[in-house]
Amino acid sequence: GDSVTQMEGPVTLSEEAFLTINCTYTATGYPSLFWYVQYPGEGLQLLLKATKADDKGSNKGFEATYRKETTSFHLEKGSVQVSDSAVYFCALISNQAGTALIFGKGTTLSVSS
Amino acid sequence: DGGITQSPKYLFRKEGQNVTLSCEQNLNHDAMYWYRQDPGQGLRLIYYSQIVNDFQKGDIAEGYSVSREKKESFPLTVTSAQKNPTAFYLCASSYTNQPQHFGDGTRLSIL
């Protein structure tokens, strides 16, 4: 079935460092891809999305490009801030379960000043 | 403001007890979902509903039940058959084939 694999954390960075969180997927057809962010004790917030190959989603300085040839959707940010500390989830919409999202296991990012 | 409201924020269950988690949305979304979140395991789908009076099992439906009598509401009951209910439960809603919006979650613990 469809699945999402993302790099395990935690990822620990200093403020202003470059961030990459890897995400690859397995899916039939052409899924839509998402990055969600979860701050401590809260629900998930949509960070960015891409719906077709070569689309680039971007928001709050974060970017991810839908690469069909490598089945990847890596999250990047050029200069992280302490406020970016959170758990990041890569996800896709599964054709098998209607519109339900399939999530990766999440990557915890910790940024220190 | 439109959004998804989950209540209560914290809930405690005694042995053999059923408990119900509330989820209400005023976004006029057709679809609603329940996920369970455990440390290191990401989110797993429990149940989802795409229209009123209809719902489907997700990956881990055993020990849970839901109803969808109104478009705005999708309560989840954790029954006594769920032997390991301690987790963070997240409700979400969406328009068909659109990104999901999430509530702030309910943390369930066993007394």
CSV table of C-alpha atoms in Angstrom, one decimal:
chain,number,residue,atom,x,y,z
A,1,GLY,CA,0.0,0.0,0.0
A,2,ASP,CA,0.9,3.7,0.0
A,3,SER,CA,3.4,4.8,2.5
A,4,VAL,CA,5.7,7.7,3.6
A,5,THR,CA,9.2,7.4,4.9
A,6,GLN,CA,10.9,10.4,6.5
A,7,MET,CA,14.3,10.7,8.2
A,8,GLU,CA,14.4,9.9,11.8
A,9,GLY,CA,15.2,12.6,14.3
A,10,PRO,CA,15.8,14.3,16.4
A,11,VAL,CA,17.5,17.0,14.3
A,12,THR,CA,19.4,19.5,16.4
A,13,LEU,CA,20.6,22.7,14.8
A,14,SER,CA,21.9,26.1,15.8
A,15,GLU,CA,19.9,29.2,14.8
A,16,GLU,CA,20.5,30.3,11.2
A,17,ALA,CA,21.6,26.8,10.1
A,18,PHE,CA,20.3,25.2,6.9
A,19,LEU,CA,17.6,22.6,7.4
A,20,THR,CA,16.8,19.5,5.3
A,21,ILE,CA,14.3,16.9,6.3
A,22,ASN,CA,14.1,14.0,3.9
A,23,CYS,CA,10.8,12.5,2.8
A,24,THR,CA,10.2,9.7,0.2
A,25,TYR,CA,6.9,8.1,-0.7
A,26,THR,CA,5.4,5.0,-2.3
A,27,ALA,CA,2.1,5.4,-4.0
A,28,THR,CA,0.1,4.3,-6.9
A,29,GLY,CA,-1.0,7.0,-9.3
A,30,TYR,CA,-0.2,10.7,-8.6
A,31,PRO,CA,-0.7,11.6,-4.9
A,32,SER,CA,-0.7,15.1,-3.5
A,33,LEU,CA,2.1,15.7,-1.0
A,34,PHE,CA,2.1,17.8,2.2
A,35,TRP,CA,4.2,18.9,5.1
A,36,TYR,CA,2.5,19.5,8.4
A,37,VAL,CA,4.0,21.0,11.6
A,38,GLN,CA,3.1,20.2,15.2
A,39,TYR,CA,4.1,22.5,18.0
A,40,PRO,CA,4.1,21.0,21.6
A,41,GLY,CA,0.7,20.1,22.9
A,42,GLU,CA,-1.1,21.2,19.7
A,43,GLY,CA,-2.7,19.7,16.7
A,44,LEU,CA,-1.1,19.7,13.2
A,45,GLN,CA,-0.9,22.8,11.0
A,46,LEU,CA,-0.5,22.6,7.2
A,47,LEU,CA,2.9,24.0,6.3
A,48,LEU,CA,2.9,23.6,2.5
A,49,LYS,CA,1.7,21.3,-0.2
A,50,ALA,CA,2.3,20.2,-3.8
A,51,THR,CA,-0.2,18.5,-6.0
A,52,LYS,CA,1.8,17.5,-9.1
A,53,ALA,CA,5.3,16.7,-10.3
A,54,ASP,CA,7.8,19.6,-10.2
A,55,ASP,CA,5.5,21.7,-8.1
A,56,LYS,CA,7.3,23.7,-5.3
A,57,GLY,CA,5.3,24.4,-2.1
A,58,SER,CA,6.6,27.2,0.1
A,59,ASN,CA,5.5,28.9,3.3
A,60,LYS,CA,7.3,30.8,6.1
A,61,GLY,CA,10.7,30.3,4.5
A,62,PHE,CA,10.2,26.5,4.1
A,63,GLU,CA,10.2,24.9,0.7
A,64,ALA,CA,9.7,21.4,-0.8
A,65,THR,CA,9.6,20.2,-4.4
A,66,TYR,CA,7.6,17.3,-5.7
A,67,ARG,CA,10.1,15.0,-7.4
A,68,LYS,CA,8.3,12.2,-9.1
A,69,GLU,CA,11.5,10.7,-10.6
A,70,THR,CA,12.9,10.1,-7.1
A,71,THR,CA,9.5,9.9,-5.3
A,72,SER,CA,10.7,12.5,-2.8
A,73,PHE,CA,9.4,15.7,-1.2
A,74,HIS,CA,12.3,17.0,1.0
A,75,LEU,CA,11.7,19.9,3.3
A,76,GLU,CA,14.3,22.7,3.3
A,77,LYS,CA,14.8,26.1,5.0
A,78,GLY,CA,17.8,28.3,4.5
A,79,SER,CA,18.0,29.7,8.0
A,80,VAL,CA,16.1,28.2,10.9
A,81,GLN,CA,14.9,30.0,14.0
A,82,VAL,CA,14.3,28.9,17.6
A,83,SER,CA,10.6,29.2,16.9
A,84,ASP,CA,10.9,26.5,14.2
A,85,SER,CA,11.4,23.9,16.9
A,86,ALA,CA,8.5,21.4,16.4
A,87,VAL,CA,7.7,18.0,14.9
A,88,TYR,CA,7.4,17.9,11.1
A,89,PHE,CA,5.3,15.4,9.3
A,90,CYS,CA,5.4,14.5,5.6
A,91,ALA,CA,2.1,13.1,4.3
A,92,LEU,CA,0.3,12.1,1.1
A,93,ILE,CA,-3.3,11.7,0.2
A,94,SER,CA,-4.0,8.0,-0.4
A,95,ASN,CA,-6.1,6.8,-3.2
A,96,GLN,CA,-6.8,3.7,-1.3
A,97,ALA,CA,-8.6,5.4,1.6
A,98,GLY,CA,-10.5,8.2,0.0
A,99,THR,CA,-9.1,11.5,1.1
A,100,ALA,CA,-7.4,10.3,4.3
A,101,LEU,CA,-3.8,11.4,4.8
A,102,ILE,CA,-1.0,8.9,5.2
A,103,PHE,CA,1.7,10.2,7.5
A,104,GLY,CA,5.4,9.6,8.0
A,105,LYS,CA,6.5,9.0,11.6
A,106,GLY,CA,7.5,12.7,12.1
A,107,THR,CA,10.9,14.3,12.6
A,108,THR,CA,11.5,16.4,15.7
A,109,LEU,CA,13.5,19.6,15.1
A,110,SER,CA,15.2,21.4,17.9
A,111,VAL,CA,16.9,24.7,17.2
A,112,SER,CA,19.1,26.4,19.8
A,113,SER,CA,20.2,30.0,20.0
B,1,ASP,CA,-13.7,32.1,13.5
B,2,GLY,CA,-14.0,28.8,11.7
B,3,GLY,CA,-12.3,25.8,13.1
B,4,ILE,CA,-12.3,22.4,14.7
B,5,THR,CA,-13.0,22.0,18.4
B,6,GLN,CA,-12.0,18.9,20.3
B,7,SER,CA,-13.0,18.4,23.9
B,8,PRO,CA,-12.0,17.7,26.5
B,9,LYS,CA,-8.3,18.5,26.2
B,10,TYR,CA,-7.5,15.8,28.8
B,11,LEU,CA,-9.5,12.7,29.6
B,12,PHE,CA,-9.0,9.8,32.0
B,13,ARG,CA,-10.5,6.4,31.7
B,14,LYS,CA,-11.1,3.8,34.3
B,15,GLU,CA,-10.8,0.1,33.7
B,16,GLY,CA,-13.8,-1.3,31.7
B,17,GLN,CA,-15.2,2.2,31.0
B,18,ASN,CA,-16.2,3.6,27.6
B,19,VAL,CA,-15.3,7.2,27.0
B,20,THR,CA,-16.4,9.6,24.2
B,21,LEU,CA,-14.2,12.3,22.6
B,22,SER,CA,-16.0,15.2,21.0
B,23,CYS,CA,-15.1,16.8,17.7
B,24,GLU,CA,-17.1,19.7,16.2
B,25,GLN,CA,-16.3,21.7,13.0
B,26,ASN,CA,-17.8,24.8,11.6
B,27,LEU,CA,-15.9,24.8,8.4
B,28,ASN,CA,-18.7,23.2,6.4
B,29,HIS,CA,-16.3,20.3,5.5
B,30,ASP,CA,-17.8,17.1,4.2
B,31,ALA,CA,-15.1,14.8,5.4
B,32,MET,CA,-14.0,14.2,9.0
B,33,TYR,CA,-11.3,11.9,10.4
B,34,TRP,CA,-9.9,10.5,13.7
B,35,TYR,CA,-6.2,9.8,14.2
B,36,ARG,CA,-4.3,8.3,17.0
B,37,GLN,CA,-0.8,9.6,17.8
B,38,ASP,CA,1.8,7.6,19.8
B,39,PRO,CA,5.4,8.6,20.4
B,40,GLY,CA,7.6,7.6,17.5
B,41,GLN,CA,4.8,6.2,15.4
B,42,GLY,CA,3.3,9.2,13.7
B,43,LEU,CA,-0.4,9.4,13.1
B,44,ARG,CA,-2.6,6.4,12.4
B,45,LEU,CA,-6.1,6.5,11.0
B,46,ILE,CA,-8.9,5.2,13.2
B,47,TYR,CA,-12.1,6.1,11.3
B,48,TYR,CA,-13.1,8.5,8.7
B,49,SER,CA,-16.4,9.8,7.2
B,50,GLN,CA,-17.0,11.4,3.9
B,51,ILE,CA,-20.7,12.1,4.3
B,52,VAL,CA,-23.3,12.2,7.0
B,53,ASN,CA,-24.5,8.8,8.2
B,54,ASP,CA,-21.6,7.0,6.6
B,55,PHE,CA,-18.1,6.1,7.9
B,56,GLN,CA,-15.3,3.7,7.1
B,57,LYS,CA,-12.7,1.9,9.3
B,58,GLY,CA,-9.1,3.1,9.1
B,59,ASP,CA,-6.0,1.1,9.9
B,60,ILE,CA,-6.6,0.7,13.7
B,61,ALA,CA,-10.4,0.7,14.2
B,62,GLU,CA,-10.6,-2.2,16.6
B,63,GLY,CA,-11.8,-1.0,20.0
B,64,TYR,CA,-13.2,2.2,18.7
B,65,SER,CA,-16.6,3.4,17.4
B,66,VAL,CA,-17.9,6.5,15.7
B,67,SER,CA,-21.1,8.1,14.5
B,68,ARG,CA,-21.8,10.9,12.0
B,69,GLU,CA,-25.4,12.0,12.6
B,70,LYS,CA,-24.6,15.7,11.7
B,71,LYS,CA,-22.2,17.2,9.3
B,72,GLU,CA,-20.6,19.2,12.0
B,73,SER,CA,-20.0,16.4,14.5
B,74,PHE,CA,-17.9,13.2,14.5
B,75,PRO,CA,-17.6,11.8,18.1
B,76,LEU,CA,-15.2,9.0,18.8
B,77,THR,CA,-15.9,6.4,21.5
B,78,VAL,CA,-13.0,4.5,23.0
B,79,THR,CA,-14.5,1.3,24.3
B,80,SER,CA,-13.3,-1.1,27.0
B,81,ALA,CA,-12.2,-3.4,24.2
B,82,GLN,CA,-9.4,-1.0,23.4
B,83,LYS,CA,-6.7,-2.4,25.7
B,84,ASN,CA,-4.1,0.2,25.1
B,85,PRO,CA,-6.0,3.5,24.8
B,86,THR,CA,-3.4,5.9,26.2
B,87,ALA,CA,-2.6,8.2,23.3
B,88,PHE,CA,-3.1,11.7,21.8
B,89,TYR,CA,-6.2,11.7,19.6
B,90,LEU,CA,-6.5,14.1,16.8
B,91,CYS,CA,-9.7,15.0,14.8
B,92,ALA,CA,-9.5,16.5,11.3
B,93,SER,CA,-11.8,17.7,8.6
B,94,SER,CA,-11.6,18.7,4.9
B,95,TYR,CA,-13.3,19.3,1.7
B,96,THR,CA,-13.0,16.3,-0.7
B,97,ASN,CA,-9.4,15.9,-1.9
B,98,GLN,CA,-8.2,19.0,-0.1
B,99,PRO,CA,-5.8,19.3,2.8
B,100,GLN,CA,-7.1,18.4,6.3
B,101,HIS,CA,-7.5,20.9,9.1
B,102,PHE,CA,-6.8,19.6,12.6
B,103,GLY,CA,-8.1,20.2,16.1
B,104,ASP,CA,-5.9,20.7,19.1
B,105,GLY,CA,-6.3,17.1,20.2
B,106,THR,CA,-7.4,15.2,23.3
B,107,ARG,CA,-4.9,13.4,25.5
B,108,LEU,CA,-6.4,10.2,27.0
B,109,SER,CA,-4.8,8.4,29.9
B,110,ILE,CA,-5.7,5.4,32.0
B,111,LEU,CA,-6.3,5.7,35.7
